[in-house]
Amino acid sequence: MDTNEQSESIVLYAPERKPEISNQLHQQRKEASWTFWLVTAGISTTFGAAIPTGYNIGVINAPAAYIKEWCNQTIYETYGIVFSEASLETFWAAVVSIFLVGGIIGSLGGAWVADKMGRKKSFLSCGVLLVLGGICFQFCRAVSSVELIIIGRLIVGLAAGLTTSTIPMYLTELAPIALRGQLGVLCSMGVTGGVVIGQVMSLEEVFGTEELWQYGLSFSVILVITFFVPYHWLPESPKYLYIIKKKRDEAINEIQRLGGRKARDDYVKQQIEAIRNEEALNDESDPEGAEQSTKKQRSLWSVITDSTLTLPLILVCALQGGQQLSGINAVFFYSVSIFESVGLSSTGAKFANLGAGCLNLFIAFFSPLLMEKINRRFLALLSCSMCSIFLLGLTVVIYLINSVSWFSYASIVAILLYILFYQIGLGPIPYFIGSELFE
C-alpha cells in the first residue's frame, strides 16, 4: 500500500489528522527495512502455520479414492455397515467439509484468542492444533479408526481458521506501516504454497498410494515442528503490549528489537506515536468505554452500531464472504474430480491439479509487489469481476461439454484463468485488509 492509500484508510476515523499522519507515514517509509526479527517472524509463521494450513487443503484431493475405500472397509469391519456408492460419497463429503466447519469456529474465535493469549501465543495455538491433527492422521489407520480421520480434519480446520485470522494480524502489527502490505500477504502466499506442496506429496510417486496415504496427510507436522524452533525468541506484537496489556516498556523494547541496530530514537517514537494515535482514535469513537477501565475493549455491538465503522465493516465482510463464496474451495478440494469429469485420465487429472496449484503459487509470488504498487480497490474489483466472468464461462462450458468437442479444453483454461485472477485480489487481500481498515 502506498502512503496516500494508507492515510486514506486511517482517515476514515479522523479526517482532520490527515496531514499529520501522512507526514508520519512518509518518514516511516524512509526508515522501514526488513530486519532480522521481522524476517524470522515472517518465515516462522509462514512455514510453521500458513503452509501447513494450505497443505491440509491440497493433500486430501488426489488420494481421495484410496481413503474412501479404506473408510468403507473400516466402517464395515467395525460396525457391519455397508455403504452404497451414494452414501459413501456423502460420507466423504462430510469428511472433507468438516475442515471448513473447524475453519469457521477457528475464525470466529481468532479475535478472542489473539486478545486473551496474545498474538504470539495464538501462533503457538495454531502449531499445537496442526500437530494434534497430524497425529490423528498418522495413527487412524494403525488403530482402524475412521473417527480419528474425522477428528483430525476438524482439528486442522480449527487451526486453519485460527491461522488465517490471527497470523496476518500478528505480522501486520509487527511490521512498520510501510511494510504491512508486503508482510500481510505472507499468510496468503503460505496457504497457496502449502496447497501446492500438499498436491505434490499426494501424488502416487510420493505418498498418494493405498499403503502410504496416511503419511501424506501427516507430513506437514515436520514443517510445523521445524519452523517452531525460533518461537521462544520471536517478538510479541508491540501494539498488543501497548494497547491491550498496557505494558508500555515491553512494547518499546519489542519495537527496538524489530527495528534492528539501526533503529533510532526518532523511529521508536514514531512507532509509539502511531500506536497512541490508534488508541486515542479508539477512545474518541467510544468515549463511554474510555471513561471506564483502561483495559476494557470495545464490544462487538459497539462496533456494529458505530456509524463511522459501517463502511469498513461492510468492506471487510464483503471481501471475506466473497473469498469464501467464490468457488475456490470447490477448486481446491475437488479439482481432480472436475478435471476427470471433462475427460482427463486419473493421472492426467492429478497433474492438471498440480499445474493449477503451481499457477496459483506463481501468481502469489507477485502479491507483495502488487500490494506495494497497485491500490487495493482496483485489484479487488478486477479480481471479483474477472472471477465472475470465468466462473460463468466454466458453468456454460461444463453444461455443454458433450455438445462441443473442444469444450473440455476450454473448461481447463477457464479454471486456470479463474485461479489467476483469484490470486491477484480475492486471495490475498481479505487476509490483511481488516488490520488496515480497523484500529
Short mmCIF file of C-alpha atoms in Angstrom, two decimals:
data_model
loop_
_atom_site.label_atom_id
_atom_site.label_comp_id
_atom_site.label_asym_id
_atom_site.label_seq_id
_atom_site.Cartn_x
_atom_site.Cartn_y
_atom_site.Cartn_z
CA MET A 1 0.00 0.00 0.00
CA ASP A 2 1.37 3.42 -0.83
CA THR A 3 1.48 6.31 1.62
CA ASN A 4 -1.62 8.06 0.33
CA GLU A 5 -3.72 4.90 0.43
CA GLN A 6 -2.67 4.06 3.98
CA SER A 7 -3.51 7.60 5.00
CA GLU A 8 -6.96 7.29 3.47
CA SER A 9 -7.73 4.11 5.39
CA ILE A 10 -6.72 5.76 8.66
CA VAL A 11 -8.57 8.97 7.83
CA LEU A 12 -11.83 7.03 7.78
CA TYR A 13 -11.85 7.77 11.52
CA ALA A 14 -10.19 11.17 11.78
CA PRO A 15 -10.09 13.33 8.64
CA GLU A 16 -8.65 16.29 10.49
CA ARG A 17 -5.45 14.32 11.22
CA LYS A 18 -4.63 13.52 7.60
CA PRO A 19 -1.63 15.91 7.17
CA GLU A 20 -0.08 14.81 10.47
CA ILE A 21 -0.49 11.10 9.77
CA SER A 22 0.67 11.47 6.17
CA ASN A 23 3.92 13.10 7.31
CA GLN A 24 4.50 10.33 9.85
CA LEU A 25 3.92 7.66 7.21
CA HIS A 26 6.31 9.37 4.80
CA GLN A 27 9.06 9.37 7.42
CA GLN A 28 8.36 5.76 8.43
CA ARG A 29 8.55 4.62 4.81
CA LYS A 30 12.08 6.05 4.63
CA GLU A 31 13.22 4.14 7.72
CA ALA A 32 11.30 0.88 7.18
CA SER A 33 13.50 -2.12 6.47
CA TRP A 34 13.43 -5.91 6.63
CA THR A 35 15.22 -6.57 9.90
CA PHE A 36 16.34 -9.94 11.27
CA TRP A 37 13.44 -10.48 13.67
CA LEU A 38 10.88 -9.25 11.16
CA VAL A 39 12.16 -11.74 8.57
CA THR A 40 12.39 -14.52 11.17
CA ALA A 41 8.81 -13.95 12.30
CA GLY A 42 7.63 -13.94 8.69
CA ILE A 43 9.43 -17.18 7.84
CA SER A 44 8.43 -18.95 11.06
CA THR A 45 4.73 -18.10 10.79
CA THR A 46 4.56 -18.77 7.05
CA PHE A 47 6.29 -22.16 7.15
CA GLY A 48 5.10 -23.12 10.62
CA ALA A 49 1.38 -22.35 10.24
CA ALA A 50 0.31 -20.92 6.85
CA ILE A 51 1.95 -23.56 4.65
CA PRO A 52 0.69 -26.48 6.81
CA THR A 53 -2.80 -24.94 6.58
CA GLY A 54 -2.64 -24.92 2.78
CA TYR A 55 -1.08 -28.38 2.85
CA ASN A 56 -4.15 -29.81 4.57
CA ILE A 57 -6.32 -28.24 1.86
CA GLY A 58 -4.35 -29.69 -1.06
CA VAL A 59 -3.29 -33.10 0.23
CA ILE A 60 -6.77 -34.61 0.56
CA ASN A 61 -7.61 -34.34 -3.13
CA ALA A 62 -5.51 -36.86 -5.09
CA PRO A 63 -5.65 -39.91 -2.74
CA ALA A 64 -9.39 -39.49 -2.12
CA ALA A 65 -10.26 -42.80 -3.82
CA TYR A 66 -7.89 -44.79 -1.60
CA ILE A 67 -9.05 -43.07 1.59
CA LYS A 68 -12.72 -43.56 0.69
CA GLU A 69 -12.09 -47.26 0.07
CA TRP A 70 -10.34 -47.60 3.43
CA CYS A 71 -13.15 -45.75 5.20
CA ASN A 72 -15.76 -48.00 3.59
CA GLN A 73 -13.89 -51.17 4.55
CA THR A 74 -13.15 -49.97 8.10
CA ILE A 75 -16.77 -48.97 8.75
CA TYR A 76 -17.91 -52.39 7.55
CA GLU A 77 -15.40 -54.21 9.77
CA THR A 78 -16.17 -52.05 12.81
CA TYR A 79 -19.92 -51.51 12.59
CA GLY A 80 -21.09 -54.01 9.98
CA ILE A 81 -22.49 -51.20 7.81
CA VAL A 82 -22.21 -51.39 4.04
CA PHE A 83 -22.32 -48.01 2.29
CA SER A 84 -23.89 -47.62 -1.11
CA GLU A 85 -21.94 -45.54 -3.62
CA ALA A 86 -24.14 -42.52 -2.92
CA SER A 87 -23.83 -42.95 0.85
CA LEU A 88 -20.06 -43.25 0.58
CA GLU A 89 -19.87 -40.04 -1.44
CA THR A 90 -22.00 -38.26 1.18
CA PHE A 91 -19.77 -39.58 3.96
CA TRP A 92 -16.66 -38.46 2.12
CA ALA A 93 -18.16 -35.01 1.54
CA ALA A 94 -18.65 -34.77 5.31
CA VAL A 95 -15.01 -35.77 5.95
CA VAL A 96 -13.79 -33.12 3.52
CA SER A 97 -16.16 -30.34 4.58
CA ILE A 98 -15.70 -30.76 8.34
CA PHE A 99 -12.40 -28.98 7.74
CA LEU A 100 -14.45 -25.90 6.82
CA VAL A 101 -16.64 -26.31 9.91
CA GLY A 102 -13.49 -26.20 12.02
CA GLY A 103 -12.32 -23.22 9.99
CA ILE A 104 -15.48 -21.28 10.81
CA ILE A 105 -15.13 -21.99 14.53
CA GLY A 106 -11.42 -21.11 14.50
CA SER A 107 -12.04 -17.88 12.61
CA LEU A 108 -14.81 -16.76 14.94
CA GLY A 109 -12.62 -17.43 17.96
CA GLY A 110 -9.49 -15.87 16.47
CA ALA A 111 -10.02 -12.35 17.82
CA TRP A 112 -10.79 -13.65 21.34
CA VAL A 113 -7.71 -15.90 21.34
CA ALA A 114 -5.50 -13.08 20.00
CA ASP A 115 -6.61 -10.68 22.74
CA LYS A 116 -6.64 -13.16 25.62
CA MET A 117 -3.47 -15.08 24.83
CA GLY A 118 -1.58 -12.56 22.74
CA ARG A 119 -0.59 -12.65 19.08
CA LYS A 120 2.50 -14.78 19.67
CA LYS A 121 0.70 -17.43 21.73
CA SER A 122 -2.05 -17.50 19.12
CA PHE A 123 0.63 -18.64 16.69
CA LEU A 124 1.63 -21.34 19.19
CA SER A 125 -2.00 -22.48 19.40
CA CYS A 126 -2.07 -22.88 15.62
CA GLY A 127 1.02 -25.09 15.76
CA VAL A 128 -0.33 -27.26 18.58
CA LEU A 129 -3.59 -27.87 16.72
CA LEU A 130 -1.76 -28.72 13.49
CA VAL A 131 0.42 -31.26 15.30
CA LEU A 132 -2.59 -32.85 17.02
CA GLY A 133 -4.37 -33.14 13.68
CA GLY A 134 -1.30 -34.72 12.10
CA ILE A 135 -1.08 -37.29 14.92
CA CYS A 136 -4.73 -38.25 14.29
CA PHE A 137 -3.99 -38.76 10.58
CA GLN A 138 -0.86 -40.79 11.24
CA PHE A 139 -2.47 -43.29 13.61
CA CYS A 140 -6.02 -43.53 12.21
CA ARG A 141 -5.06 -46.49 10.03
CA ALA A 142 -3.00 -48.24 12.69
CA VAL A 143 -5.96 -48.32 15.10
CA SER A 144 -8.58 -48.77 12.32
CA SER A 145 -10.48 -45.66 13.37
CA VAL A 146 -12.44 -43.60 10.88
CA GLU A 147 -13.31 -41.31 13.77
CA LEU A 148 -9.67 -40.25 14.06
CA ILE A 149 -9.50 -39.02 10.49
CA ILE A 150 -12.71 -37.02 11.04
CA ILE A 151 -11.40 -35.55 14.30
CA GLY A 152 -8.08 -34.79 12.60
CA ARG A 153 -9.84 -32.91 9.79
CA LEU A 154 -11.84 -30.92 12.33
CA ILE A 155 -8.71 -30.04 14.34
CA VAL A 156 -6.67 -28.90 11.33
CA GLY A 157 -9.74 -26.91 10.25
CA LEU A 158 -9.70 -25.16 13.64
CA ALA A 159 -6.01 -24.48 13.11
CA ALA A 160 -6.71 -23.11 9.62
CA GLY A 161 -9.38 -20.71 10.89
CA LEU A 162 -7.13 -19.56 13.71
CA THR A 163 -4.16 -19.19 11.35
CA THR A 164 -5.94 -17.08 8.75
CA SER A 165 -7.48 -14.80 11.39
CA THR A 166 -4.52 -14.28 13.73
CA ILE A 167 -1.30 -14.68 11.71
CA PRO A 168 -1.97 -11.72 9.35
CA MET A 169 -2.87 -9.67 12.43
CA TYR A 170 0.36 -10.70 14.15
CA LEU A 171 2.54 -9.93 11.12
CA THR A 172 0.94 -6.58 10.25
CA GLU A 173 1.28 -5.44 13.87
CA LEU A 174 4.96 -6.40 13.90
CA ALA A 175 5.66 -4.56 10.64
CA PRO A 176 6.21 -0.83 10.21
CA ILE A 177 3.33 0.72 8.27
CA ALA A 178 5.30 0.91 5.03
CA LEU A 179 5.82 -2.89 5.04
CA ARG A 180 2.40 -4.01 6.25
CA GLY A 181 1.02 -4.80 2.81
CA GLN A 182 4.06 -6.87 1.86
CA LEU A 183 4.20 -8.73 5.18
CA GLY A 184 0.43 -9.11 5.31
CA VAL A 185 0.30 -11.25 2.13
CA LEU A 186 2.78 -13.81 3.51
CA CYS A 187 -0.05 -15.80 5.10
CA SER A 188 -1.93 -15.95 1.81
CA MET A 189 1.26 -16.93 -0.03
CA GLY A 190 1.95 -19.60 2.57
CA VAL A 191 -1.51 -21.12 2.23
CA THR A 192 -1.12 -21.11 -1.56
CA GLY A 193 2.32 -22.69 -1.37
CA GLY A 194 1.03 -25.26 1.10
CA VAL A 195 -1.69 -26.31 -1.35
CA VAL A 196 0.97 -26.99 -3.99
CA ILE A 197 3.17 -28.92 -1.56
CA GLY A 198 0.15 -30.97 -0.50
CA GLN A 199 -0.63 -31.73 -4.15
CA VAL A 200 2.96 -32.86 -4.76
CA MET A 201 3.13 -35.03 -1.64
CA SER A 202 -0.19 -36.69 -2.51
CA LEU A 203 0.94 -37.85 -5.95
CA GLU A 204 1.26 -41.63 -6.40
CA GLU A 205 5.01 -41.17 -6.91
CA VAL A 206 5.30 -39.84 -3.33
CA PHE A 207 2.65 -40.66 -0.67
CA GLY A 208 -0.52 -40.89 -2.77
CA THR A 209 -0.78 -44.67 -2.73
CA GLU A 210 -3.04 -47.17 -0.99
CA GLU A 211 -0.28 -48.03 1.50
CA LEU A 212 1.18 -44.57 2.23
CA TRP A 213 -1.66 -42.01 2.16
CA GLN A 214 -1.67 -41.59 5.95
CA TYR A 215 1.97 -40.43 5.80
CA GLY A 216 0.96 -37.89 3.20
CA LEU A 217 -1.80 -36.49 5.43
CA SER A 218 0.52 -36.14 8.43
CA PHE A 219 3.68 -34.93 6.65
CA SER A 220 3.04 -31.26 7.47
CA VAL A 221 3.84 -31.96 11.15
CA ILE A 222 7.52 -31.98 10.19
CA LEU A 223 7.21 -28.43 8.85
CA VAL A 224 5.39 -27.25 11.97
CA ILE A 225 7.96 -28.67 14.40
CA THR A 226 10.93 -27.46 12.33
CA PHE A 227 9.80 -23.85 11.99
CA PHE A 228 8.64 -23.53 15.59
CA VAL A 229 12.26 -23.82 16.75
CA PRO A 230 12.75 -20.00 16.96
CA TYR A 231 9.34 -19.49 18.62
CA HIS A 232 10.77 -18.68 22.07
CA TRP A 233 12.74 -15.74 20.68
CA LEU A 234 10.04 -14.28 18.44
CA PRO A 235 8.79 -10.80 19.39
CA GLU A 236 5.30 -10.10 20.68
CA SER A 237 3.16 -7.50 18.93
CA PRO A 238 4.07 -4.03 20.26
CA LYS A 239 0.52 -2.85 19.60
CA TYR A 240 -0.89 -5.72 21.69
CA LEU A 241 1.52 -4.99 24.54
CA TYR A 242 0.89 -1.24 24.45
CA ILE A 243 -2.88 -1.01 23.92
CA ILE A 244 -4.29 -4.24 25.33
CA LYS A 245 -1.81 -5.29 28.04
CA LYS A 246 -0.72 -1.71 28.89
CA LYS A 247 2.91 -2.87 29.13
CA ARG A 248 4.47 0.24 27.64
CA ASP A 249 8.11 -0.56 28.41
CA GLU A 250 7.86 -4.05 26.91
CA ALA A 251 6.23 -2.57 23.80
CA ILE A 252 9.13 -0.14 23.38
CA ASN A 253 11.65 -2.98 23.79
CA GLU A 254 9.92 -5.01 21.09
CA ILE A 255 9.88 -2.04 18.72
CA GLN A 256 13.62 -1.63 19.27
CA ARG A 257 14.19 -5.34 18.58
CA LEU A 258 12.09 -5.23 15.43
CA GLY A 259 13.78 -2.05 14.25
CA GLY A 260 17.23 -3.62 14.47
CA ARG A 261 20.51 -1.96 15.32
CA LYS A 262 19.83 0.98 13.01
CA ALA A 263 16.57 1.88 14.76
CA ARG A 264 16.93 5.44 16.01
CA ASP A 265 15.09 7.03 18.89
CA ASP A 266 13.04 9.03 16.38
CA TYR A 267 11.90 5.81 14.72
CA VAL A 268 10.83 4.28 18.05
CA LYS A 269 8.97 7.47 18.96
CA GLN A 270 7.16 7.46 15.62
CA GLN A 271 6.04 3.86 16.11
CA ILE A 272 4.80 4.61 19.62
CA GLU A 273 3.05 7.75 18.37
CA ALA A 274 1.28 5.74 15.67
CA ILE A 275 0.07 3.28 18.31
CA ARG A 276 -1.04 6.15 20.56
CA ASN A 277 -2.97 7.70 17.67
CA GLU A 278 -4.92 4.48 17.22
CA GLU A 279 -5.55 4.26 20.95
CA ALA A 280 -6.75 7.89 21.00
CA LEU A 281 -8.99 7.35 17.99
CA ASN A 282 -10.49 4.30 19.68
CA ASP A 283 -11.24 6.35 22.79
CA GLU A 284 -12.76 9.17 20.72
CA SER A 285 -15.10 6.80 18.89
CA ASP A 286 -16.12 5.13 22.15
CA PRO A 287 -15.91 7.82 24.88
CA GLU A 288 -18.13 5.89 27.25
CA GLY A 289 -15.70 2.97 27.19
CA ALA A 290 -12.74 5.30 27.61
CA GLU A 291 -14.15 6.57 30.92
CA GLN A 292 -14.21 3.03 32.28
CA SER A 293 -11.35 0.66 32.96
CA THR A 294 -8.36 1.27 30.68
CA LYS A 295 -8.20 -2.43 29.90
CA LYS A 296 -11.76 -2.70 28.66
CA GLN A 297 -12.04 -3.48 24.97
CA ARG A 298 -14.85 -2.41 22.68
CA SER A 299 -17.75 -4.84 22.40
CA LEU A 300 -18.92 -6.31 19.11
CA TRP A 301 -22.21 -4.43 19.46
CA SER A 302 -20.43 -1.08 19.86
CA VAL A 303 -18.52 -1.73 16.64
CA ILE A 304 -21.65 -2.73 14.72
CA THR A 305 -23.62 0.32 15.89
CA ASP A 306 -20.79 2.83 15.31
CA SER A 307 -21.70 4.68 12.11
CA THR A 308 -18.06 5.64 11.46
CA LEU A 309 -17.18 1.94 11.18
CA THR A 310 -20.09 0.88 8.97
CA LEU A 311 -18.28 1.22 5.64
CA PRO A 312 -15.05 -0.57 6.65
CA LEU A 313 -17.12 -3.29 8.38
CA ILE A 314 -19.14 -3.88 5.19
CA LEU A 315 -15.95 -3.93 3.11
CA VAL A 316 -14.25 -6.50 5.35
CA CYS A 317 -17.33 -8.76 5.49
CA ALA A 318 -17.89 -8.46 1.73
CA LEU A 319 -14.29 -9.35 0.90
CA GLN A 320 -14.16 -12.27 3.34
CA GLY A 321 -17.55 -13.54 2.20
CA GLY A 322 -16.66 -13.05 -1.44
CA GLN A 323 -13.46 -15.01 -1.00
CA GLN A 324 -15.15 -18.00 0.63
CA LEU A 325 -18.21 -17.99 -1.67
CA SER A 326 -16.18 -17.52 -4.84
CA GLY A 327 -15.91 -21.26 -5.53
CA ILE A 328 -12.23 -21.52 -4.63
CA ASN A 329 -12.88 -24.24 -2.05
CA ALA A 330 -14.54 -26.41 -4.70
CA VAL A 331 -11.47 -25.95 -6.89
CA PHE A 332 -9.08 -26.79 -4.04
CA PHE A 333 -10.97 -29.83 -2.73
CA TYR A 334 -12.47 -31.30 -5.91
CA SER A 335 -10.25 -30.13 -8.77
CA VAL A 336 -9.17 -33.69 -9.60
CA SER A 337 -12.81 -34.73 -9.94
CA ILE A 338 -13.52 -31.64 -12.05
CA PHE A 339 -10.64 -32.42 -14.40
CA GLU A 340 -11.70 -36.07 -14.66
CA SER A 341 -15.26 -35.00 -15.45
CA VAL A 342 -14.03 -33.10 -18.53
CA GLY A 343 -12.31 -36.16 -19.96
CA LEU A 344 -8.82 -36.32 -18.41
CA SER A 345 -7.46 -39.63 -17.15
CA SER A 346 -6.91 -40.13 -13.42
CA THR A 347 -3.18 -39.49 -13.75
CA GLY A 348 -3.72 -36.57 -16.11
CA ALA A 349 -6.24 -35.01 -13.76
CA LYS A 350 -3.80 -35.22 -10.84
CA PHE A 351 -1.06 -33.50 -12.82
CA ALA A 352 -3.53 -30.90 -14.11
CA ASN A 353 -4.46 -30.30 -10.48
CA LEU A 354 -0.79 -29.83 -9.64
CA GLY A 355 -0.43 -27.44 -12.58
CA ALA A 356 -3.32 -25.36 -11.28
CA GLY A 357 -1.68 -25.23 -7.86
CA CYS A 358 1.66 -24.19 -9.37
CA LEU A 359 -0.04 -21.40 -11.30
CA ASN A 360 -1.69 -20.26 -8.09
CA LEU A 361 1.67 -20.23 -6.32
CA PHE A 362 3.43 -18.48 -9.21
CA ILE A 363 0.93 -15.62 -9.15
CA ALA A 364 1.14 -15.48 -5.34
CA PHE A 365 4.87 -14.68 -5.56
CA PHE A 366 3.94 -11.38 -7.20
CA SER A 367 1.45 -10.49 -4.44
CA PRO A 368 3.88 -8.39 -2.36
CA LEU A 369 4.83 -6.37 -5.45
CA LEU A 370 1.18 -5.90 -6.46
CA MET A 371 0.22 -4.83 -2.93
CA GLU A 372 3.02 -2.25 -2.95
CA LYS A 373 2.45 -0.81 -6.43
CA ILE A 374 -1.31 -1.06 -7.06
CA ASN A 375 -4.12 0.09 -4.77
CA ARG A 376 -6.36 -2.47 -3.09
CA ARG A 377 -9.64 -1.20 -4.58
CA PHE A 378 -8.58 -1.72 -8.21
CA LEU A 379 -7.17 -5.20 -7.53
CA ALA A 380 -10.28 -6.28 -5.61
CA LEU A 381 -12.68 -5.03 -8.30
CA LEU A 382 -10.62 -6.56 -11.12
CA SER A 383 -10.34 -9.89 -9.31
CA CYS A 384 -14.06 -10.10 -8.45
CA SER A 385 -15.27 -9.16 -11.93
CA MET A 386 -12.91 -11.48 -13.83
CA CYS A 387 -13.53 -14.41 -11.46
CA SER A 388 -17.27 -13.96 -12.04
CA ILE A 389 -16.81 -13.98 -15.82
CA PHE A 390 -14.67 -17.14 -15.86
CA LEU A 391 -16.90 -19.00 -13.39
CA LEU A 392 -19.90 -18.20 -15.55
CA GLY A 393 -17.97 -19.36 -18.60
CA LEU A 394 -16.94 -22.56 -16.81
CA THR A 395 -20.57 -23.28 -15.92
CA VAL A 396 -21.72 -22.88 -19.50
CA VAL A 397 -18.82 -24.94 -20.87
CA ILE A 398 -19.38 -27.86 -18.48
CA TYR A 399 -23.12 -27.81 -19.20
CA LEU A 400 -22.49 -28.06 -22.96
CA ILE A 401 -19.32 -30.14 -22.81
CA ASN A 402 -20.84 -33.12 -24.61
CA SER A 403 -22.04 -30.94 -27.46
CA VAL A 404 -18.73 -29.32 -28.44
CA SER A 405 -15.52 -31.35 -28.63
CA TRP A 406 -13.09 -28.60 -27.65
CA PHE A 407 -15.10 -27.52 -24.59
CA SER A 408 -13.09 -29.93 -22.43
CA TYR A 409 -10.00 -27.82 -23.12
CA ALA A 410 -11.98 -24.60 -22.65
CA SER A 411 -13.02 -25.74 -19.15
CA ILE A 412 -9.39 -26.25 -18.16
CA VAL A 413 -8.48 -22.81 -19.48
CA ALA A 414 -11.42 -21.27 -17.58
CA ILE A 415 -10.27 -22.89 -14.32
CA LEU A 416 -6.68 -21.70 -14.79
CA LEU A 417 -7.73 -18.13 -15.61
CA TYR A 418 -10.12 -18.13 -12.67
CA ILE A 419 -7.25 -19.13 -10.37
CA LEU A 420 -5.02 -16.44 -11.87
CA PHE A 421 -7.46 -13.60 -11.22
CA TYR A 422 -8.47 -15.00 -7.83
CA GLN A 423 -4.90 -14.84 -6.61
CA ILE A 424 -4.32 -11.17 -7.51
CA GLY A 425 -7.16 -9.89 -5.32
CA LEU A 426 -9.73 -12.15 -3.69
CA GLY A 427 -6.97 -14.48 -2.50
CA PRO A 428 -4.56 -12.23 -0.56
CA ILE A 429 -6.45 -9.00 0.22
CA PRO A 430 -9.10 -10.33 2.67
CA TYR A 431 -6.34 -11.79 4.87
CA PHE A 432 -4.97 -8.42 5.95
CA ILE A 433 -7.48 -5.74 4.94
CA GLY A 434 -9.12 -5.81 8.38
CA SER A 435 -5.87 -4.79 10.05
CA GLU A 436 -5.58 -1.83 7.66
CA LEU A 437 -9.17 -0.60 7.94
CA PHE A 438 -9.59 -1.02 11.71
CA GLU A 439 -7.52 0.05 14.68
#
